[in-house]
Short mmCIF file of C-alpha atoms (C1' of nucleotides) in Angstrom, two decimals:
data_model
loop_
_atom_site.label_atom_id
_atom_site.label_comp_id
_atom_site.label_asym_id
_atom_site.label_seq_id
_atom_site.Cartn_x
_atom_site.Cartn_y
_atom_site.Cartn_z
CA MET A 1 -4.62 -29.72 20.19
CA VAL A 2 -2.80 -26.20 20.13
CA SER A 3 -4.38 -24.26 22.99
CA GLN A 4 -2.80 -20.69 22.24
CA ALA A 5 -3.55 -19.34 18.50
CA PRO A 6 -0.41 -18.24 17.09
CA LYS A 7 -2.72 -15.04 16.37
CA VAL A 8 -0.45 -13.84 13.32
CA ILE A 9 -2.07 -10.36 12.35
CA ASN A 10 -2.55 -9.53 8.88
CA PRO A 11 -0.33 -6.26 7.18
CA ARG A 12 -3.14 -4.29 6.46
CA THR A 13 -4.54 -4.57 10.64
CA VAL A 14 -0.85 -4.19 11.36
CA GLY A 15 -0.90 -0.94 9.15
CA ARG A 16 -3.93 0.17 10.94
CA LEU A 17 -2.57 -0.14 14.23
CA ILE A 18 0.17 1.59 13.66
CA ILE A 19 -2.07 4.31 12.53
CA TYR A 20 -4.04 3.96 15.47
CA ARG A 21 -1.13 4.26 17.88
CA ARG A 22 -0.13 7.47 16.13
CA VAL A 23 -3.45 8.87 16.89
CA LEU A 24 -3.26 8.03 20.28
CA GLU A 25 0.25 9.35 20.51
CA LYS A 26 -1.41 12.68 19.52
CA LEU A 27 -4.06 12.89 21.68
CA GLN A 28 -1.48 11.93 24.53
CA SER A 29 0.91 15.01 23.14
CA GLU A 30 -2.64 17.46 23.61
CA ASN A 31 -3.40 15.82 27.25
CA ILE A 32 -6.65 14.32 26.58
CA GLU A 33 -7.18 11.34 28.80
CA ARG A 34 -10.10 9.16 27.40
CA THR A 35 -11.11 8.46 23.70
CA PHE A 36 -13.66 6.29 22.22
CA SER A 37 -13.65 3.79 18.92
CA ARG A 38 -15.35 6.40 16.92
CA ASP A 39 -12.92 9.17 17.84
CA LEU A 40 -10.57 6.81 16.78
CA ALA A 41 -12.08 5.96 13.63
CA VAL A 42 -12.58 9.40 12.32
CA LEU A 43 -8.79 10.54 12.98
CA ALA A 44 -7.46 7.52 10.99
CA GLY A 45 -10.00 7.50 8.32
CA VAL A 46 -11.63 4.12 9.03
CA SER A 47 -15.22 3.01 10.46
CA ALA A 48 -15.77 2.61 14.62
CA SER A 49 -16.86 -0.95 13.66
CA LEU A 50 -13.01 -1.53 12.36
CA VAL A 51 -11.06 0.10 14.95
CA ARG A 52 -13.18 -2.15 17.52
CA GLN A 53 -12.47 -4.88 15.38
CA ASP A 54 -8.84 -4.12 15.15
CA LEU A 55 -8.67 -3.95 18.34
CA MET A 56 -9.69 -7.25 18.90
CA ASN A 57 -6.10 -8.21 17.99
CA VAL A 58 -4.57 -6.20 20.97
CA ALA A 59 -5.20 -7.03 24.97
CA THR A 60 -8.42 -5.01 24.74
CA CYS A 61 -8.64 -2.23 27.89
CA GLY A 62 -11.81 -0.45 26.85
CA THR A 63 -15.36 -0.30 28.98
CA PRO A 64 -18.20 0.56 27.76
CA GLN A 65 -19.65 4.07 28.22
CA ASN A 66 -16.12 5.06 29.51
CA GLY A 67 -14.18 3.84 25.98
CA TYR A 68 -10.71 3.67 26.53
CA SER A 69 -7.96 5.34 28.32
CA VAL A 70 -5.69 7.13 25.83
CA VAL A 71 -2.01 5.78 27.98
CA GLU A 72 -3.25 2.50 28.42
CA LEU A 73 -4.39 1.55 25.03
CA THR A 74 -1.53 3.45 23.79
CA GLN A 75 0.63 1.00 26.03
CA ALA A 76 -1.42 -2.30 24.86
CA VAL A 77 -1.16 -1.33 21.16
CA THR A 78 2.94 -0.81 21.34
CA LYS A 79 2.61 -4.34 23.55
CA CYS A 80 1.09 -5.75 20.66
CA LEU A 81 3.22 -4.37 17.77
CA GLY A 82 6.19 -5.78 19.93
CA THR A 83 9.07 -2.59 20.00
CA THR A 84 10.72 -4.06 22.67
CA LYS A 85 14.25 -4.42 20.67
CA LYS A 86 15.51 -2.88 18.07
CA LEU A 87 16.15 -5.04 14.96
CA PRO A 88 19.77 -4.15 13.12
CA ALA A 89 18.99 -3.51 9.38
CA ILE A 90 21.16 -2.43 6.58
CA LEU A 91 20.66 -0.15 4.10
CA LEU A 92 21.60 -1.17 0.22
CA GLY A 93 21.98 2.21 -2.02
CA ALA A 94 23.06 5.51 -0.46
CA GLY A 95 21.91 7.62 -3.02
CA PRO A 96 19.60 10.54 -2.86
CA LEU A 97 16.97 8.36 -1.51
CA GLY A 98 19.36 6.52 1.04
CA GLN A 99 20.56 9.23 2.06
CA ALA A 100 17.03 10.68 3.01
CA LEU A 101 16.12 7.35 4.65
CA LEU A 102 19.34 7.84 6.87
CA HIS A 103 18.15 11.22 7.55
CA HIS A 104 15.26 9.85 8.37
CA PHE A 105 16.47 7.29 11.02
CA GLN A 106 18.14 10.22 12.42
CA ASN A 107 15.14 12.32 13.05
CA ASN A 108 12.17 9.70 14.09
CA GLN A 109 12.62 6.44 15.61
CA PRO A 110 11.73 3.31 13.54
CA GLN A 111 11.99 -0.03 15.67
CA LEU A 112 15.01 -0.25 13.51
CA ASP A 113 18.86 0.11 13.95
CA LEU A 114 20.44 1.04 11.11
CA VAL A 115 24.04 -0.72 11.19
CA SER A 116 25.76 0.10 8.01
CA ALA A 117 24.92 1.17 4.31
CA PHE A 118 26.73 -0.55 1.03
CA GLU A 119 27.27 1.53 -1.99
CA THR A 120 29.08 1.25 -5.72
CA ASN A 121 30.00 4.97 -5.47
CA LEU A 122 33.47 5.03 -4.46
CA GLU A 123 32.86 8.93 -3.46
CA LEU A 124 30.64 7.37 -0.59
CA VAL A 125 32.37 4.21 0.32
CA ASP A 126 35.06 3.75 3.30
CA HIS A 127 33.20 7.25 4.96
CA GLU A 128 30.54 7.72 7.17
CA LEU A 129 27.15 9.32 6.53
CA HIS A 130 25.03 10.46 9.11
CA GLY A 131 27.06 8.53 11.34
CA ILE A 132 26.76 5.34 9.48
CA PRO A 133 29.92 3.51 7.51
CA VAL A 134 29.41 2.93 4.17
CA PHE A 135 30.97 0.07 2.84
CA HIS A 136 31.55 -1.35 -0.89
CA VAL A 137 28.97 -3.61 -2.07
CA SER A 138 31.23 -6.22 -2.80
CA LYS A 139 31.86 -6.62 0.90
CA LEU A 140 28.39 -7.57 1.58
CA GLU A 141 28.94 -11.61 2.24
CA GLU A 142 32.24 -10.52 4.35
CA TYR A 143 30.01 -8.20 6.42
CA LEU A 144 26.94 -10.41 7.19
CA ALA A 145 28.98 -13.15 8.17
CA GLN A 146 30.64 -11.21 11.31
CA THR A 147 27.24 -9.18 11.96
CA PRO A 148 24.12 -10.60 10.92
CA ALA A 149 21.00 -8.64 10.18
CA GLN A 150 17.66 -8.84 10.35
CA VAL A 151 16.39 -6.79 7.66
CA ALA A 152 17.68 -4.76 4.65
CA ILE A 153 16.47 -1.83 3.18
CA LEU A 154 16.83 -1.70 -0.73
CA ALA A 155 17.25 2.18 -1.99
CA LEU A 156 19.59 1.22 -5.19
CA PRO A 157 18.86 1.63 -8.63
CA LYS A 158 16.34 -0.99 -10.15
CA GLU A 159 18.88 -3.36 -12.53
CA LEU A 160 20.20 -4.19 -9.03
CA ALA A 161 17.43 -5.22 -7.29
CA GLN A 162 17.01 -8.79 -7.89
CA THR A 163 20.86 -9.57 -7.71
CA ILE A 164 21.36 -8.20 -4.55
CA THR A 165 18.00 -9.72 -3.40
CA ASP A 166 19.78 -12.92 -4.13
CA ARG A 167 22.95 -12.66 -2.24
CA LEU A 168 21.01 -11.17 1.00
CA ILE A 169 18.91 -14.09 0.96
CA ALA A 170 21.75 -16.04 0.48
CA ALA A 171 23.96 -14.60 3.48
CA GLY A 172 20.64 -15.30 5.68
CA VAL A 173 18.68 -12.00 5.66
CA CYS A 174 14.54 -12.74 5.76
CA ASN A 175 13.36 -9.57 5.36
CA ILE A 176 13.48 -7.02 2.82
CA LEU A 177 12.27 -3.59 2.51
CA ASN A 178 12.27 -2.98 -1.19
CA PHE A 179 11.90 0.96 -2.21
CA THR A 180 12.84 -0.03 -5.89
CA PRO A 181 10.21 -1.01 -8.75
CA THR A 182 11.48 -4.23 -9.16
CA ARG A 183 8.89 -6.88 -8.30
CA LEU A 184 11.33 -9.51 -6.57
CA GLN A 185 11.21 -13.06 -7.15
CA VAL A 186 12.18 -14.91 -3.84
CA PRO A 187 11.72 -18.14 -2.20
CA ALA A 188 8.97 -19.05 0.50
CA GLY A 189 9.55 -17.91 3.88
CA ILE A 190 11.28 -14.29 2.61
CA PHE A 191 9.05 -11.23 3.83
CA ILE A 192 9.08 -8.44 1.24
CA GLU A 193 7.72 -5.15 1.99
CA TYR A 194 7.06 -2.57 -0.97
CA ASN A 195 7.29 0.75 -0.96
CA ASP A 196 6.96 1.56 -4.49
CA ILE A 197 7.56 5.45 -5.04
CA GLN A 198 7.27 5.37 -8.71
CA MET A 199 4.07 3.32 -8.74
CA SER A 200 2.53 6.31 -5.95
CA LEU A 201 3.58 8.73 -8.51
CA GLU A 202 1.97 6.85 -11.73
CA ARG A 203 -1.29 6.38 -9.37
CA ILE A 204 -1.67 9.49 -8.64
CA ALA A 205 -1.05 10.99 -12.05
CA PHE A 206 -4.10 8.45 -13.18
CA TYR A 207 -6.49 9.50 -10.88
CA ALA A 208 -5.59 12.98 -11.23
CA ASP A 209 -6.05 12.61 -15.28
CA GLU A 210 -9.12 10.34 -14.42
CA GLY A 211 -10.75 13.39 -12.31
CA ALA A 212 -12.54 10.28 -10.89
CA TYR A 213 -12.20 11.33 -7.64
CA MET B 1 -29.64 4.63 -19.94
CA VAL B 2 -26.23 5.15 -19.82
CA SER B 3 -24.61 2.79 -22.86
CA GLN B 4 -21.18 3.36 -21.89
CA ALA B 5 -20.14 2.77 -18.23
CA PRO B 6 -17.95 5.21 -16.59
CA LYS B 7 -15.70 2.01 -15.60
CA VAL B 8 -13.55 3.92 -12.87
CA ILE B 9 -10.86 1.04 -12.27
CA ASN B 10 -9.76 0.16 -8.57
CA PRO B 11 -6.35 1.48 -6.75
CA ARG B 12 -5.51 -2.06 -6.46
CA THR B 13 -5.82 -3.07 -10.39
CA VAL B 14 -4.25 0.27 -11.44
CA GLY B 15 -1.50 -0.78 -9.22
CA ARG B 16 -1.43 -4.07 -10.51
CA LEU B 17 -1.85 -2.78 -14.30
CA ILE B 18 1.18 -0.26 -13.61
CA ILE B 19 3.13 -3.63 -12.59
CA TYR B 20 1.97 -5.74 -15.98
CA ARG B 21 3.35 -2.81 -18.30
CA ARG B 22 6.85 -2.59 -16.37
CA VAL B 23 7.10 -6.20 -16.45
CA LEU B 24 5.87 -6.09 -20.42
CA GLU B 25 8.82 -3.50 -20.94
CA LYS B 26 11.23 -5.39 -19.27
CA LEU B 27 10.10 -8.60 -21.66
CA GLN B 28 10.51 -5.79 -24.78
CA SER B 29 13.72 -4.87 -23.86
CA GLU B 30 14.42 -8.60 -23.95
CA ASN B 31 13.34 -8.65 -27.40
CA ILE B 32 10.48 -11.14 -25.90
CA GLU B 33 7.98 -11.00 -28.63
CA ARG B 34 4.64 -13.09 -27.47
CA THR B 35 3.68 -14.11 -23.38
CA PHE B 36 0.99 -15.40 -21.76
CA SER B 37 -1.21 -14.49 -18.74
CA ARG B 38 0.98 -17.16 -17.05
CA ASP B 39 4.29 -15.42 -17.80
CA LEU B 40 2.98 -12.10 -16.59
CA ALA B 41 1.44 -13.97 -13.26
CA VAL B 42 4.90 -15.25 -12.39
CA LEU B 43 6.60 -11.78 -12.89
CA ALA B 44 4.27 -9.94 -11.20
CA GLY B 45 3.89 -12.24 -8.69
CA VAL B 46 0.10 -12.74 -8.98
CA SER B 47 -2.02 -15.22 -10.43
CA ALA B 48 -2.98 -15.84 -13.95
CA SER B 49 -6.48 -15.37 -13.17
CA LEU B 50 -5.98 -12.44 -11.68
CA VAL B 51 -3.70 -11.27 -14.74
CA ARG B 52 -6.52 -11.91 -16.98
CA GLN B 53 -9.34 -10.47 -14.49
CA ASP B 54 -7.00 -6.99 -14.59
CA LEU B 55 -6.71 -7.16 -18.30
CA MET B 56 -10.55 -7.22 -18.63
CA ASN B 57 -9.99 -3.50 -18.17
CA VAL B 58 -8.14 -2.88 -20.90
CA ALA B 59 -8.75 -3.08 -25.02
CA THR B 60 -7.82 -6.51 -24.94
CA CYS B 61 -5.80 -8.10 -27.85
CA GLY B 62 -4.82 -11.50 -26.13
CA THR B 63 -5.42 -14.66 -28.72
CA PRO B 64 -5.67 -17.98 -27.52
CA GLN B 65 -3.21 -20.46 -28.28
CA ASN B 66 -1.02 -17.40 -28.85
CA GLY B 67 -1.34 -15.35 -25.77
CA TYR B 68 -0.26 -11.88 -26.14
CA SER B 69 1.30 -9.69 -28.30
CA VAL B 70 4.26 -7.89 -26.06
CA VAL B 71 4.10 -4.91 -27.79
CA GLU B 72 0.08 -4.58 -28.80
CA LEU B 73 -0.30 -5.35 -25.03
CA THR B 74 2.24 -2.45 -23.74
CA GLN B 75 0.49 -0.32 -25.89
CA ALA B 76 -3.24 -1.44 -24.88
CA VAL B 77 -2.20 -0.92 -21.17
CA THR B 78 -0.59 2.21 -21.25
CA LYS B 79 -3.61 3.63 -23.22
CA CYS B 80 -5.84 2.59 -20.38
CA LEU B 81 -3.49 4.23 -18.17
CA GLY B 82 -4.04 7.31 -19.86
CA THR B 83 -0.29 8.72 -20.41
CA THR B 84 -1.07 11.08 -22.82
CA LYS B 85 -0.29 14.41 -21.16
CA LYS B 86 2.02 15.22 -18.08
CA LEU B 87 -0.22 16.90 -15.41
CA PRO B 88 1.42 19.97 -13.42
CA ALA B 89 2.51 18.85 -10.05
CA ILE B 90 4.36 21.00 -7.32
CA LEU B 91 6.30 19.78 -4.19
CA LEU B 92 5.65 20.81 -0.95
CA GLY B 93 9.01 20.43 1.45
CA ALA B 94 12.56 20.47 -0.29
CA GLY B 95 14.35 18.50 2.46
CA PRO B 96 16.40 15.01 1.88
CA LEU B 97 13.19 13.41 1.04
CA GLY B 98 12.01 16.10 -1.29
CA GLN B 99 15.20 16.31 -2.96
CA ALA B 100 15.56 12.82 -3.37
CA LEU B 101 12.17 13.26 -5.07
CA LEU B 102 13.60 15.64 -7.45
CA HIS B 103 16.41 13.29 -8.41
CA HIS B 104 13.95 10.64 -8.89
CA PHE B 105 12.02 13.09 -11.51
CA GLN B 106 15.12 13.84 -13.61
CA ASN B 107 16.06 10.23 -13.60
CA ASN B 108 12.79 8.54 -14.71
CA GLN B 109 9.82 9.77 -16.46
CA PRO B 110 6.61 9.98 -14.38
CA GLN B 111 3.32 11.07 -16.11
CA LEU B 112 3.76 14.61 -13.77
CA ASP B 113 5.72 17.63 -14.79
CA LEU B 114 7.00 18.83 -11.38
CA VAL B 115 7.28 22.74 -11.80
CA SER B 116 8.15 24.13 -8.70
CA ALA B 117 8.66 23.29 -5.00
CA PHE B 118 7.96 25.38 -1.92
CA GLU B 119 10.22 25.54 1.26
CA THR B 120 10.50 27.42 4.42
CA ASN B 121 14.33 27.18 4.66
CA LEU B 122 15.40 30.16 3.73
CA GLU B 123 18.72 28.83 2.62
CA LEU B 124 17.09 26.97 -0.37
CA VAL B 125 14.06 29.67 -0.70
CA ASP B 126 14.47 31.47 -4.22
CA HIS B 127 17.05 29.07 -5.65
CA GLU B 128 16.88 26.20 -8.35
CA LEU B 129 17.20 22.59 -7.27
CA HIS B 130 17.62 19.84 -10.16
CA GLY B 131 15.99 22.63 -12.29
CA ILE B 132 13.23 23.67 -10.19
CA PRO B 133 12.49 26.82 -8.53
CA VAL B 134 12.15 26.88 -5.03
CA PHE B 135 9.40 28.95 -3.07
CA HIS B 136 8.95 30.37 -0.06
CA VAL B 137 5.69 28.34 1.41
CA SER B 138 3.95 31.86 2.11
CA LYS B 139 3.94 32.45 -1.95
CA LEU B 140 1.97 29.36 -2.10
CA GLU B 141 -1.68 30.95 -3.09
CA GLU B 142 -0.15 33.86 -5.33
CA TYR B 143 1.25 30.85 -6.82
CA LEU B 144 -1.45 28.46 -7.56
CA ALA B 145 -3.50 31.46 -8.64
CA GLN B 146 -1.33 31.96 -11.46
CA THR B 147 -0.66 28.55 -12.50
CA PRO B 148 -2.57 25.86 -11.18
CA ALA B 149 -1.59 22.52 -10.37
CA GLN B 150 -3.54 19.35 -10.78
CA VAL B 151 -1.31 17.07 -8.02
CA ALA B 152 0.55 18.18 -4.92
CA ILE B 153 3.50 15.83 -3.29
CA LEU B 154 3.83 16.51 0.47
CA ALA B 155 7.38 15.74 1.62
CA LEU B 156 7.80 17.89 4.63
CA PRO B 157 7.19 17.72 8.31
CA LYS B 158 4.28 15.55 9.76
CA GLU B 159 3.54 18.70 11.97
CA LEU B 160 2.80 20.69 8.43
CA ALA B 161 0.87 18.15 6.63
CA GLN B 162 -3.04 19.20 7.66
CA THR B 163 -2.22 23.05 7.29
CA ILE B 164 -0.69 22.94 4.18
CA THR B 165 -3.64 20.73 3.05
CA ASP B 166 -6.24 22.78 3.96
CA ARG B 167 -4.56 25.59 2.02
CA LEU B 168 -3.88 23.90 -1.25
CA ILE B 169 -7.27 22.26 -1.31
CA ALA B 170 -8.75 26.07 -0.60
CA ALA B 171 -6.28 27.30 -3.85
CA GLY B 172 -8.29 24.11 -5.91
CA VAL B 173 -5.65 21.31 -5.40
CA CYS B 174 -7.64 18.07 -6.01
CA ASN B 175 -4.96 15.14 -5.81
CA ILE B 176 -2.49 14.80 -3.32
CA LEU B 177 0.60 12.57 -2.49
CA ASN B 178 1.31 12.29 1.25
CA PHE B 179 4.94 11.00 2.13
CA THR B 180 4.05 12.04 5.12
CA PRO B 181 2.70 9.67 8.39
CA THR B 182 -0.07 12.50 9.15
CA ARG B 183 -3.63 11.23 8.02
CA LEU B 184 -5.00 13.81 6.34
CA GLN B 185 -8.62 15.23 6.90
CA VAL B 186 -10.22 16.04 4.00
CA PRO B 187 -13.51 16.95 1.89
CA ALA B 188 -15.01 14.19 -0.42
CA GLY B 189 -13.82 14.84 -3.90
CA ILE B 190 -10.40 15.11 -2.77
CA PHE B 191 -7.89 11.98 -3.66
CA ILE B 192 -5.18 11.61 -1.61
CA GLU B 193 -2.35 8.80 -2.53
CA TYR B 194 -0.60 7.89 0.90
CA ASN B 195 3.02 6.95 0.48
CA ASP B 196 3.87 6.16 4.17
CA ILE B 197 7.78 5.73 4.53
CA GLN B 198 7.59 5.59 8.51
CA MET B 199 5.01 2.70 8.33
CA SER B 200 7.09 0.59 5.72
CA LEU B 201 9.46 0.78 8.49
CA GLU B 202 7.46 -0.02 11.21
CA ARG B 203 5.73 -2.77 9.12
CA ILE B 204 8.97 -4.52 8.21
CA ALA B 205 10.36 -4.61 11.99
CA PHE B 206 7.00 -5.93 13.40
CA TYR B 207 7.31 -8.86 10.92
CA ALA B 208 10.98 -9.32 11.24
CA ASP B 209 9.93 -9.36 14.96
CA GLU B 210 7.16 -11.63 14.81
CA GLY B 211 9.69 -13.92 12.53
CA ALA B 212 5.86 -14.69 11.11
CA TYR B 213 6.96 -15.20 7.65
"C1'" DT C 1 -31.51 3.78 36.51
"C1'" DA C 2 -31.19 4.62 31.86
"C1'" DG C 3 -27.87 5.65 28.27
"C1'" DA C 4 -24.16 4.91 25.72
"C1'" DT C 5 -20.38 1.95 24.65
"C1'" DT C 6 -17.63 -1.98 24.44
"C1'" DG C 7 -16.44 -6.61 22.69
"C1'" DT C 8 -17.85 -9.98 19.55
"C1'" DT C 9 -20.96 -12.27 16.21
"C1'" DA C 10 -23.54 -12.50 12.06
"C1'" DA C 11 -23.92 -10.12 7.64
"C1'" DT C 12 -22.74 -7.89 3.62
"C1'" DC C 13 -19.22 -6.84 0.63
"C1'" DG C 14 -15.91 -6.68 -2.87
"C1'" DA C 15 -11.87 -9.16 -4.29
"C1'" DT C 16 -9.57 -13.29 -5.83
"C1'" DT C 17 -9.67 -17.90 -7.43
"C1'" DA C 18 -11.67 -21.85 -10.29
"C1'" DA C 19 -13.95 -23.04 -14.09
"C1'" DC C 20 -15.38 -23.36 -18.47
"C1'" DA C 21 -17.01 -22.15 -23.10
"C1'" DA C 22 -14.94 -19.99 -26.95
"C1'" DT C 23 -11.23 -20.21 -30.35
"C1'" DC C 24 -6.99 -19.84 -32.27
"C1'" DT D 1 -7.43 -31.37 -35.89
"C1'" DA D 2 -6.22 -31.55 -30.79
"C1'" DG D 3 -4.37 -28.66 -27.27
"C1'" DA D 4 -3.88 -24.82 -24.98
"C1'" DT D 5 -4.88 -20.45 -23.80
"C1'" DT D 6 -8.02 -16.45 -23.60
"C1'" DG D 7 -12.35 -13.73 -22.34
"C1'" DT D 8 -15.81 -14.12 -18.92
"C1'" DT D 9 -18.95 -16.22 -15.85
"C1'" DA D 10 -19.76 -18.63 -11.48
"C1'" DA D 11 -17.90 -19.31 -6.91
"C1'" DT D 12 -14.82 -19.08 -3.11
"C1'" DC D 13 -12.40 -16.21 0.37
"C1'" DG D 14 -11.49 -12.65 3.39
"C1'" DA D 15 -11.94 -8.30 4.99
"C1'" DT D 16 -15.53 -4.90 6.30
"C1'" DT D 17 -19.73 -3.54 8.57
"C1'" DA D 18 -23.91 -4.17 10.87
"C1'" DA D 19 -25.89 -5.57 14.79
"C1'" DC D 20 -26.77 -6.85 19.38
"C1'" DA D 21 -25.95 -8.90 23.86
"C1'" DA D 22 -23.25 -7.58 28.01
"C1'" DT D 23 -21.88 -3.34 30.95
"C1'" DC D 24 -20.05 0.59 33.29
#
DNA sequence: TAGATTGTTAATCGATTAACAATC
DNA sequence: TAGATTGTTAATCGATTAACAATC
């Protein structure tokens, strides 16, 4: 009998918890001390019921009538999302999108530590971009053998996505954030997060054309 | 009695139809003539049942035993997704991400025609980037009064997202693709597609940390 | 206290999966 | 024909919403 449930939170709930945290940080910056599930719901664009449902995954700290302390709830959500340690990550592809991501890492604080980038373009290889060393892709296995990475970020031409993914997995990388439109074939146990920019463009074009909304 | 249902396709199904089309185009490039729902399912990473369910939204052209003609199904999906006309779109923010998107538009064929960009950085204003004119944001209303845009793409600092959105809506833009982490407050009838890069990073960090997958 | 809000359970809704008759 | 696959309906599953007792 397992007394403690593993309590794996599903991706949608994780996404909303991330949004609640942003909203809470905004409230904090405005020196607002207390808030209610209804307020968070409006700011996050969901229902109050869903906010409370989601917060059941968090060590809750609300009180009837008084709602939540903004500071306490922020801490509770952050603890739940586990931002203690920064995980080492590598970037595959240092073209315009890859460089935009490097820029993003400088200005924001993702819970990832981007340690290096890999490219095929020889003009970029063996230089630094935004303080990150850029290696030739042929050095990938050699590199990972020395310094394992927990996360790989794909920002390369879609034709290369599957091949590189296979190599990453063979080298022990288990989590891949894929910005290419390629659907990756991977074995069980590999987590893939898709951020499909091309799909976003195609989908907004579809609804704009339909005028359905 | 309405005889023809409007048949608005939900965003998830639209997303999968877009994926099926890519998969079909790949098959076409490999000179494969016929395919089955099971094949498409494997390549798209979904179940065969879901493929057939989704294809019910498309003028179906499959035959039992023989499956689908790759060419015919591609055409049917494309017709369903409605790629006839390119819709005029504008870009808000021409920083690293905005420039990566401009680059993307050059190399791919989204169903959008990116006609201009808006910036506050005076070094970029009144120049061209990737063949697109860059105007100062203060010219936004003036511009839209002359040349209406069906879609606006937000790639600017998150602090500006809500203000610019309000101005876009006031100027008649009804479809917004939002690359910032800001949740936008908009009136009914406005369609927003979120592509939250920061969330992608935070979520993969969460699952990589958990090791849940 | 009375009123309002939380945490949590039950009900509903929608999306995915399973099943199967039709059929090539 | 026999076998396999489609299109479509029914069943299941999961996620969201509603309801409500507990309570500050």
